[in-house]
């Protein structure tokens, strides 16, 4: 059953409730514009009876295509970057469809989280196939997974807010994957041997930001749970 469509103010209130109380109406202009664009897209898809799960599945399929196309000669990294971009749009739209059409569920939240982790794993596989060291790829993936795991466990332990918005959040990973693939593609046009080195640097940036973000989150979680006890 499709729920009642929400207007922007109702959507922003519902979105804030699902994201630790952060009100998108008070966000920085670029963030607010992106979230409002996602709302309009979600509103349209909701009116067309497109389900949030269908959008989530589409996003996962786009992510799984990244390592398949990234290894193509010459244009592979560029195609991979395009799929990352489309998948990130789908990732924004699935939640927007659920909220705008008043169809948010706990199960949908779980599906979305699993889809995000699968997508990031696919991007890192593409990095590895393009020449990034396996150890560095695994380190980046593990640190990102720990980031999300710590927040989930802290929330279940009583932390009411998101804890902290760190440098290792999901949007950062999207940007690193997108820019890393684009730069690897450009480097490959200059000299094929440069692709591996460029994607290795992108993987290192991913791992460093994920590690630093995890440290930020652990400090915030410690403070939040100590104050709550």
PDB file of C-alpha atoms in Angstrom:
ATOM      1  CA  UNK A   1       0.000   0.000   0.000  1.00  0.00           C
ATOM      2  CA  UNK A   2       1.477   3.333  -1.041  1.00  0.00           C
ATOM      3  CA  UNK A   3       1.567   5.838   1.799  1.00  0.00           C
ATOM      4  CA  UNK A   4       0.488   9.478   1.606  1.00  0.00           C
ATOM      5  CA  UNK A   5       2.938  11.661  -0.331  1.00  0.00           C
ATOM      6  CA  UNK A   6       4.755  14.136   1.927  1.00  0.00           C
ATOM      7  CA  UNK A   7       5.478  17.750   1.069  1.00  0.00           C
ATOM      8  CA  UNK A   8       9.001  19.158   1.509  1.00  0.00           C
ATOM      9  CA  UNK A   9       8.564  20.299   5.119  1.00  0.00           C
ATOM     10  CA  UNK A  10       7.011  16.990   6.136  1.00  0.00           C
ATOM     11  CA  UNK A  11       9.736  15.147   4.261  1.00  0.00           C
ATOM     12  CA  UNK A  12      12.500  17.172   5.965  1.00  0.00           C
ATOM     13  CA  UNK A  13      11.008  16.439   9.390  1.00  0.00           C
ATOM     14  CA  UNK A  14      10.750  12.716   8.649  1.00  0.00           C
ATOM     15  CA  UNK A  15      14.256  12.645   7.128  1.00  0.00           C
ATOM     16  CA  UNK A  16      15.699  14.342  10.216  1.00  0.00           C
ATOM     17  CA  UNK A  17      14.044  11.779  12.468  1.00  0.00           C
ATOM     18  CA  UNK A  18      15.783   9.005  10.530  1.00  0.00           C
ATOM     19  CA  UNK A  19      19.182  10.735  10.519  1.00  0.00           C
ATOM     20  CA  UNK A  20      19.919  11.514  14.145  1.00  0.00           C
ATOM     21  CA  UNK A  21      17.894  14.723  14.259  1.00  0.00           C
ATOM     22  CA  UNK A  22      19.893  16.523  11.546  1.00  0.00           C
ATOM     23  CA  UNK A  23      17.448  18.887   9.809  1.00  0.00           C
ATOM     24  CA  UNK A  24      18.180  19.163   6.055  1.00  0.00           C
ATOM     25  CA  UNK A  25      16.532  22.601   6.013  1.00  0.00           C
ATOM     26  CA  UNK A  26      19.451  23.936   8.080  1.00  0.00           C
ATOM     27  CA  UNK A  27      22.191  22.226   6.071  1.00  0.00           C
ATOM     28  CA  UNK A  28      24.776  24.003   3.940  1.00  0.00           C
ATOM     29  CA  UNK A  29      23.320  25.196   0.593  1.00  0.00           C
ATOM     30  CA  UNK A  30      24.935  22.433  -1.557  1.00  0.00           C
ATOM     31  CA  UNK A  31      23.766  19.701   0.852  1.00  0.00           C
ATOM     32  CA  UNK A  32      20.307  21.229   1.129  1.00  0.00           C
ATOM     33  CA  UNK A  33      20.050  21.494  -2.654  1.00  0.00           C
ATOM     34  CA  UNK A  34      21.107  17.865  -3.133  1.00  0.00           C
ATOM     35  CA  UNK A  35      18.621  16.620  -0.522  1.00  0.00           C
ATOM     36  CA  UNK A  36      15.847  18.692  -2.004  1.00  0.00           C
ATOM     37  CA  UNK A  37      16.645  17.334  -5.463  1.00  0.00           C
ATOM     38  CA  UNK A  38      16.521  13.809  -4.018  1.00  0.00           C
ATOM     39  CA  UNK A  39      13.143  14.639  -2.472  1.00  0.00           C
ATOM     40  CA  UNK A  40      11.698  15.728  -5.820  1.00  0.00           C
ATOM     41  CA  UNK A  41      13.076  12.607  -7.520  1.00  0.00           C
ATOM     42  CA  UNK A  42      11.709  10.407  -4.755  1.00  0.00           C
ATOM     43  CA  UNK A  43       8.358  12.161  -4.944  1.00  0.00           C
ATOM     44  CA  UNK A  44       8.070  11.497  -8.687  1.00  0.00           C
ATOM     45  CA  UNK A  45       9.115   7.845  -8.356  1.00  0.00           C
ATOM     46  CA  UNK A  46       6.678   7.400  -5.487  1.00  0.00           C
ATOM     47  CA  UNK A  47       3.849   8.776  -7.624  1.00  0.00           C
ATOM     48  CA  UNK A  48       4.862   6.283 -10.327  1.00  0.00           C
ATOM     49  CA  UNK A  49       4.525   3.454  -7.764  1.00  0.00           C
ATOM     50  CA  UNK A  50       8.253   2.624  -7.927  1.00  0.00           C
ATOM     51  CA  UNK A  51       9.200   0.910  -4.667  1.00  0.00           C
ATOM     52  CA  UNK A  52      12.246   1.856  -2.571  1.00  0.00           C
ATOM     53  CA  UNK A  53      13.476  -1.735  -2.806  1.00  0.00           C
ATOM     54  CA  UNK A  54      13.454  -1.600  -6.607  1.00  0.00           C
ATOM     55  CA  UNK A  55      15.636   1.517  -6.525  1.00  0.00           C
ATOM     56  CA  UNK A  56      17.973  -0.136  -4.011  1.00  0.00           C
ATOM     57  CA  UNK A  57      18.343  -3.206  -6.235  1.00  0.00           C
ATOM     58  CA  UNK A  58      19.051  -1.004  -9.257  1.00  0.00           C
ATOM     59  CA  UNK A  59      21.791   0.751  -7.291  1.00  0.00           C
ATOM     60  CA  UNK A  60      23.411  -2.540  -6.305  1.00  0.00           C
ATOM     61  CA  UNK A  61      23.370  -3.780  -9.897  1.00  0.00           C
ATOM     62  CA  UNK A  62      25.040  -0.556 -11.040  1.00  0.00           C
ATOM     63  CA  UNK A  63      27.736  -1.033  -8.397  1.00  0.00           C
ATOM     64  CA  UNK A  64      28.330  -4.647  -9.385  1.00  0.00           C
ATOM     65  CA  UNK A  65      28.892  -3.460 -12.932  1.00  0.00           C
ATOM     66  CA  UNK A  66      31.783  -1.183 -11.891  1.00  0.00           C
ATOM     67  CA  UNK A  67      34.496  -3.897 -11.692  1.00  0.00           C
ATOM     68  CA  UNK A  68      33.163  -5.475 -14.880  1.00  0.00           C
ATOM     69  CA  UNK A  69      33.577  -2.342 -16.985  1.00  0.00           C
ATOM     70  CA  UNK A  70      36.532  -0.722 -15.190  1.00  0.00           C
ATOM     71  CA  UNK A  71      39.027  -3.140 -16.728  1.00  0.00           C
ATOM     72  CA  UNK A  72      38.028  -2.301 -20.299  1.00  0.00           C
ATOM     73  CA  UNK A  73      40.918  -0.761 -22.251  1.00  0.00           C
ATOM     74  CA  UNK A  74      40.957   3.046 -22.449  1.00  0.00           C
ATOM     75  CA  UNK A  75      37.384   3.915 -21.436  1.00  0.00           C
ATOM     76  CA  UNK A  76      36.938   1.344 -18.636  1.00  0.00           C
ATOM     77  CA  UNK A  77      37.676   3.631 -15.640  1.00  0.00           C
ATOM     78  CA  UNK A  78      35.478   6.351 -17.117  1.00  0.00           C
ATOM     79  CA  UNK A  79      32.566   3.939 -17.487  1.00  0.00           C
ATOM     80  CA  UNK A  80      33.200   2.735 -13.936  1.00  0.00           C
ATOM     81  CA  UNK A  81      33.054   6.329 -12.679  1.00  0.00           C
ATOM     82  CA  UNK A  82      29.767   6.845 -14.513  1.00  0.00           C
ATOM     83  CA  UNK A  83      28.273   3.767 -12.857  1.00  0.00           C
ATOM     84  CA  UNK A  84      29.477   4.970  -9.437  1.00  0.00           C
ATOM     85  CA  UNK A  85      27.738   8.293 -10.053  1.00  0.00           C
ATOM     86  CA  UNK A  86      24.492   6.630 -11.134  1.00  0.00           C
ATOM     87  CA  UNK A  87      24.638   4.250  -8.170  1.00  0.00           C
ATOM     88  CA  UNK A  88      25.106   7.161  -5.760  1.00  0.00           C
ATOM     89  CA  UNK A  89      22.032   8.837  -7.264  1.00  0.00           C
ATOM     90  CA  UNK A  90      20.065   5.612  -6.779  1.00  0.00           C
ATOM     91  CA  UNK A  91      21.347   5.421  -3.200  1.00  0.00           C
ATOM     92  CA  UNK A  92      19.913   8.879  -2.526  1.00  0.00           C
ATOM     93  CA  UNK A  93      16.663   8.135  -4.312  1.00  0.00           C
ATOM     94  CA  UNK A  94      15.745   4.885  -2.571  1.00  0.00           C
ATOM     95  CA  UNK A  95      15.577   6.590   0.818  1.00  0.00           C
ATOM     96  CA  UNK A  96      13.879   9.609  -0.726  1.00  0.00           C
ATOM     97  CA  UNK A  97      11.186   7.384  -2.267  1.00  0.00           C
ATOM     98  CA  UNK A  98      10.611   5.688   1.081  1.00  0.00           C
ATOM     99  CA  UNK A  99      10.354   8.954   3.025  1.00  0.00           C
ATOM    100  CA  UNK A 100       8.470  11.004   0.413  1.00  0.00           C
ATOM    101  CA  UNK A 101       5.854   8.281  -0.066  1.00  0.00           C
ATOM    102  CA  UNK A 102       5.714   7.560   3.679  1.00  0.00           C
ATOM    103  CA  UNK A 103       6.920   3.962   3.242  1.00  0.00           C
ATOM    104  CA  UNK A 104       9.927   3.808   5.557  1.00  0.00           C
ATOM    105  CA  UNK A 105      10.448   0.450   7.243  1.00  0.00           C
ATOM    106  CA  UNK A 106      13.120  -1.044   9.470  1.00  0.00           C
ATOM    107  CA  UNK A 107      13.636  -3.817   6.935  1.00  0.00           C
ATOM    108  CA  UNK A 108      14.198  -1.240   4.205  1.00  0.00           C
ATOM    109  CA  UNK A 109      16.831   0.432   6.357  1.00  0.00           C
ATOM    110  CA  UNK A 110      18.648  -2.902   6.686  1.00  0.00           C
ATOM    111  CA  UNK A 111      18.429  -3.522   2.936  1.00  0.00           C
ATOM    112  CA  UNK A 112      19.853  -0.070   2.244  1.00  0.00           C
ATOM    113  CA  UNK A 113      22.781  -0.600   4.627  1.00  0.00           C
ATOM    114  CA  UNK A 114      23.611  -3.979   3.103  1.00  0.00           C
ATOM    115  CA  UNK A 115      23.379  -2.494  -0.399  1.00  0.00           C
ATOM    116  CA  UNK A 116      25.828   0.267   0.564  1.00  0.00           C
ATOM    117  CA  UNK A 117      28.393  -2.217   1.859  1.00  0.00           C
ATOM    118  CA  UNK A 118      28.051  -4.439  -1.237  1.00  0.00           C
ATOM    119  CA  UNK A 119      28.436  -1.439  -3.501  1.00  0.00           C
ATOM    120  CA  UNK A 120      31.575  -0.205  -1.763  1.00  0.00           C
ATOM    121  CA  UNK A 121      33.059  -3.704  -1.910  1.00  0.00           C
ATOM    122  CA  UNK A 122      32.440  -3.746  -5.675  1.00  0.00           C
ATOM    123  CA  UNK A 123      34.189  -0.373  -6.084  1.00  0.00           C
ATOM    124  CA  UNK A 124      37.200  -1.606  -4.147  1.00  0.00           C
ATOM    125  CA  UNK A 125      37.326  -4.756  -6.273  1.00  0.00           C
ATOM    126  CA  UNK A 126      37.497  -2.464  -9.299  1.00  0.00           C
ATOM    127  CA  UNK A 127      40.411  -0.626  -7.659  1.00  0.00           C
ATOM    128  CA  UNK A 128      42.186  -3.948  -7.156  1.00  0.00           C
ATOM    129  CA  UNK A 129      41.593  -5.040 -10.733  1.00  0.00           C
ATOM    130  CA  UNK A 130      43.074  -1.764 -11.938  1.00  0.00           C
ATOM    131  CA  UNK A 131      46.255  -2.370  -9.959  1.00  0.00           C
ATOM    132  CA  UNK A 132      45.795  -1.283  -6.343  1.00  0.00           C
ATOM    133  CA  UNK A 133      47.556  -3.600  -3.843  1.00  0.00           C
ATOM    134  CA  UNK A 134      45.230  -6.153  -2.295  1.00  0.00           C
ATOM    135  CA  UNK A 135      46.378  -5.365   1.244  1.00  0.00           C
ATOM    136  CA  UNK A 136      45.537  -1.687   0.804  1.00  0.00           C
ATOM    137  CA  UNK A 137      42.165  -2.516  -0.718  1.00  0.00           C
ATOM    138  CA  UNK A 138      41.280  -4.838   2.172  1.00  0.00           C
ATOM    139  CA  UNK A 139      42.435  -2.234   4.710  1.00  0.00           C
ATOM    140  CA  UNK A 140      40.229   0.438   3.150  1.00  0.00           C
ATOM    141  CA  UNK A 141      37.219  -1.858   3.070  1.00  0.00           C
ATOM    142  CA  UNK A 142      37.742  -3.090   6.632  1.00  0.00           C
ATOM    143  CA  UNK A 143      38.113   0.423   8.061  1.00  0.00           C
ATOM    144  CA  UNK A 144      34.972   1.605   6.276  1.00  0.00           C
ATOM    145  CA  UNK A 145      33.053  -1.422   7.521  1.00  0.00           C
ATOM    146  CA  UNK A 146      34.268  -0.792  11.078  1.00  0.00           C
ATOM    147  CA  UNK A 147      33.116   2.816  10.796  1.00  0.00           C
ATOM    148  CA  UNK A 148      29.550   1.712  10.081  1.00  0.00           C
ATOM    149  CA  UNK A 149      29.675  -1.178  12.556  1.00  0.00           C
ATOM    150  CA  UNK A 150      30.818   1.042  15.438  1.00  0.00           C
ATOM    151  CA  UNK A 151      28.021   3.544  14.772  1.00  0.00           C
ATOM    152  CA  UNK A 152      25.417   0.782  14.598  1.00  0.00           C
ATOM    153  CA  UNK A 153      26.621  -0.832  17.834  1.00  0.00           C
ATOM    154  CA  UNK A 154      26.832   2.527  19.595  1.00  0.00           C
ATOM    155  CA  UNK A 155      23.271   3.315  18.563  1.00  0.00           C
ATOM    156  CA  UNK A 156      22.054  -0.009  19.920  1.00  0.00           C
ATOM    157  CA  UNK A 157      24.000   0.726  23.126  1.00  0.00           C
ATOM    158  CA  UNK A 158      22.093   3.945  23.687  1.00  0.00           C
ATOM    159  CA  UNK A 159      23.719   6.680  21.597  1.00  0.00           C
ATOM    160  CA  UNK A 160      20.807   8.776  20.364  1.00  0.00           C
ATOM    161  CA  UNK A 161      22.574  10.944  17.790  1.00  0.00           C
ATOM    162  CA  UNK A 162      24.788  10.022  14.829  1.00  0.00           C
ATOM    163  CA  UNK A 163      27.822  10.577  17.079  1.00  0.00           C
ATOM    164  CA  UNK A 164      29.841  12.687  14.652  1.00  0.00           C
ATOM    165  CA  UNK A 165      29.910  13.494  10.967  1.00  0.00           C
ATOM    166  CA  UNK A 166      33.407  12.272  10.131  1.00  0.00           C
ATOM    167  CA  UNK A 167      35.715  12.534   7.135  1.00  0.00           C
ATOM    168  CA  UNK A 168      35.135   8.840   6.479  1.00  0.00           C
ATOM    169  CA  UNK A 169      31.401   8.932   5.820  1.00  0.00           C
ATOM    170  CA  UNK A 170      29.638   7.308   2.870  1.00  0.00           C
ATOM    171  CA  UNK A 171      29.646  10.505   0.720  1.00  0.00           C
ATOM    172  CA  UNK A 172      33.435  10.685   1.084  1.00  0.00           C
ATOM    173  CA  UNK A 173      33.790   7.129  -0.212  1.00  0.00           C
ATOM    174  CA  UNK A 174      31.573   7.961  -3.179  1.00  0.00           C
ATOM    175  CA  UNK A 175      33.749  10.972  -4.041  1.00  0.00           C
ATOM    176  CA  UNK A 176      36.999   8.992  -3.675  1.00  0.00           C
ATOM    177  CA  UNK A 177      35.668   6.180  -5.879  1.00  0.00           C
ATOM    178  CA  UNK A 178      34.357   8.594  -8.509  1.00  0.00           C
ATOM    179  CA  UNK A 179      37.416  10.869  -8.624  1.00  0.00           C
ATOM    180  CA  UNK A 180      39.830   7.947  -8.296  1.00  0.00           C
ATOM    181  CA  UNK A 181      38.385   6.179 -11.327  1.00  0.00           C
ATOM    182  CA  UNK A 182      38.300   9.385 -13.364  1.00  0.00           C
ATOM    183  CA  UNK A 183      41.935  10.183 -12.558  1.00  0.00           C
ATOM    184  CA  UNK A 184      42.964   6.583 -13.276  1.00  0.00           C
ATOM    185  CA  UNK A 185      41.263   6.851 -16.659  1.00  0.00           C
ATOM    186  CA  UNK A 186      43.001  10.130 -17.457  1.00  0.00           C
ATOM    187  CA  UNK A 187      46.354   8.748 -16.323  1.00  0.00           C
ATOM    188  CA  UNK A 188      45.839   5.707 -18.541  1.00  0.00           C
ATOM    189  CA  UNK A 189      45.329   7.933 -21.552  1.00  0.00           C
ATOM    190  CA  UNK A 190      48.723   9.508 -20.884  1.00  0.00           C
ATOM    191  CA  UNK A 191      50.494   6.205 -20.246  1.00  0.00           C
ATOM    192  CA  UNK A 192      48.863   2.850 -19.454  1.00  0.00           C
ATOM    193  CA  UNK A 193      51.402   2.169 -16.714  1.00  0.00           C
ATOM    194  CA  UNK A 194      50.163   5.194 -14.760  1.00  0.00           C
ATOM    195  CA  UNK A 195      46.729   3.672 -14.132  1.00  0.00           C
ATOM    196  CA  UNK A 196      47.891   1.325 -11.367  1.00  0.00           C
ATOM    197  CA  UNK A 197      49.812   4.026  -9.530  1.00  0.00           C
ATOM    198  CA  UNK A 198      46.918   6.473  -9.703  1.00  0.00           C
ATOM    199  CA  UNK A 199      44.330   4.003  -8.444  1.00  0.00           C
ATOM    200  CA  UNK A 200      46.738   2.960  -5.685  1.00  0.00           C
ATOM    201  CA  UNK A 201      46.893   6.572  -4.508  1.00  0.00           C
ATOM    202  CA  UNK A 202      43.088   6.748  -4.562  1.00  0.00           C
ATOM    203  CA  UNK A 203      42.905   3.564  -2.483  1.00  0.00           C
ATOM    204  CA  UNK A 204      45.423   5.005  -0.007  1.00  0.00           C
ATOM    205  CA  UNK A 205      43.300   8.159   0.333  1.00  0.00           C
ATOM    206  CA  UNK A 206      40.229   5.974   0.944  1.00  0.00           C
ATOM    207  CA  UNK A 207      42.033   4.014   3.672  1.00  0.00           C
ATOM    208  CA  UNK A 208      43.506   7.112   5.334  1.00  0.00           C
ATOM    209  CA  UNK A 209      40.193   8.956   5.451  1.00  0.00           C
ATOM    210  CA  UNK A 210      38.418   5.824   6.663  1.00  0.00           C
ATOM    211  CA  UNK A 211      40.981   5.362   9.443  1.00  0.00           C
ATOM    212  CA  UNK A 212      40.865   8.995  10.528  1.00  0.00           C
ATOM    213  CA  UNK A 213      37.065   8.996  10.379  1.00  0.00           C
ATOM    214  CA  UNK A 214      36.942   5.879  12.532  1.00  0.00           C
ATOM    215  CA  UNK A 215      39.100   7.620  15.130  1.00  0.00           C
ATOM    216  CA  UNK A 216      36.771  10.645  15.093  1.00  0.00           C
ATOM    217  CA  UNK A 217      33.749   8.409  15.506  1.00  0.00           C
ATOM    218  CA  UNK A 218      35.259   6.384  18.348  1.00  0.00           C
ATOM    219  CA  UNK A 219      36.037   9.590  20.253  1.00  0.00           C
ATOM    220  CA  UNK A 220      32.490  10.866  19.732  1.00  0.00           C
ATOM    221  CA  UNK A 221      30.936   7.543  20.712  1.00  0.00           C
ATOM    222  CA  UNK A 222      33.028   7.391  23.889  1.00  0.00           C
ATOM    223  CA  UNK A 223      31.885  10.873  24.911  1.00  0.00           C
ATOM    224  CA  UNK A 224      28.239  10.209  24.045  1.00  0.00           C
ATOM    225  CA  UNK A 225      28.010   6.916  25.916  1.00  0.00           C
ATOM    226  CA  UNK A 226      29.894   8.173  28.972  1.00  0.00           C
ATOM    227  CA  UNK A 227      27.551  11.154  29.226  1.00  0.00           C
ATOM    228  CA  UNK A 228      24.541   8.893  28.752  1.00  0.00           C
ATOM    229  CA  UNK A 229      25.551   6.551  31.578  1.00  0.00           C
TER     230      UNK A 229
END
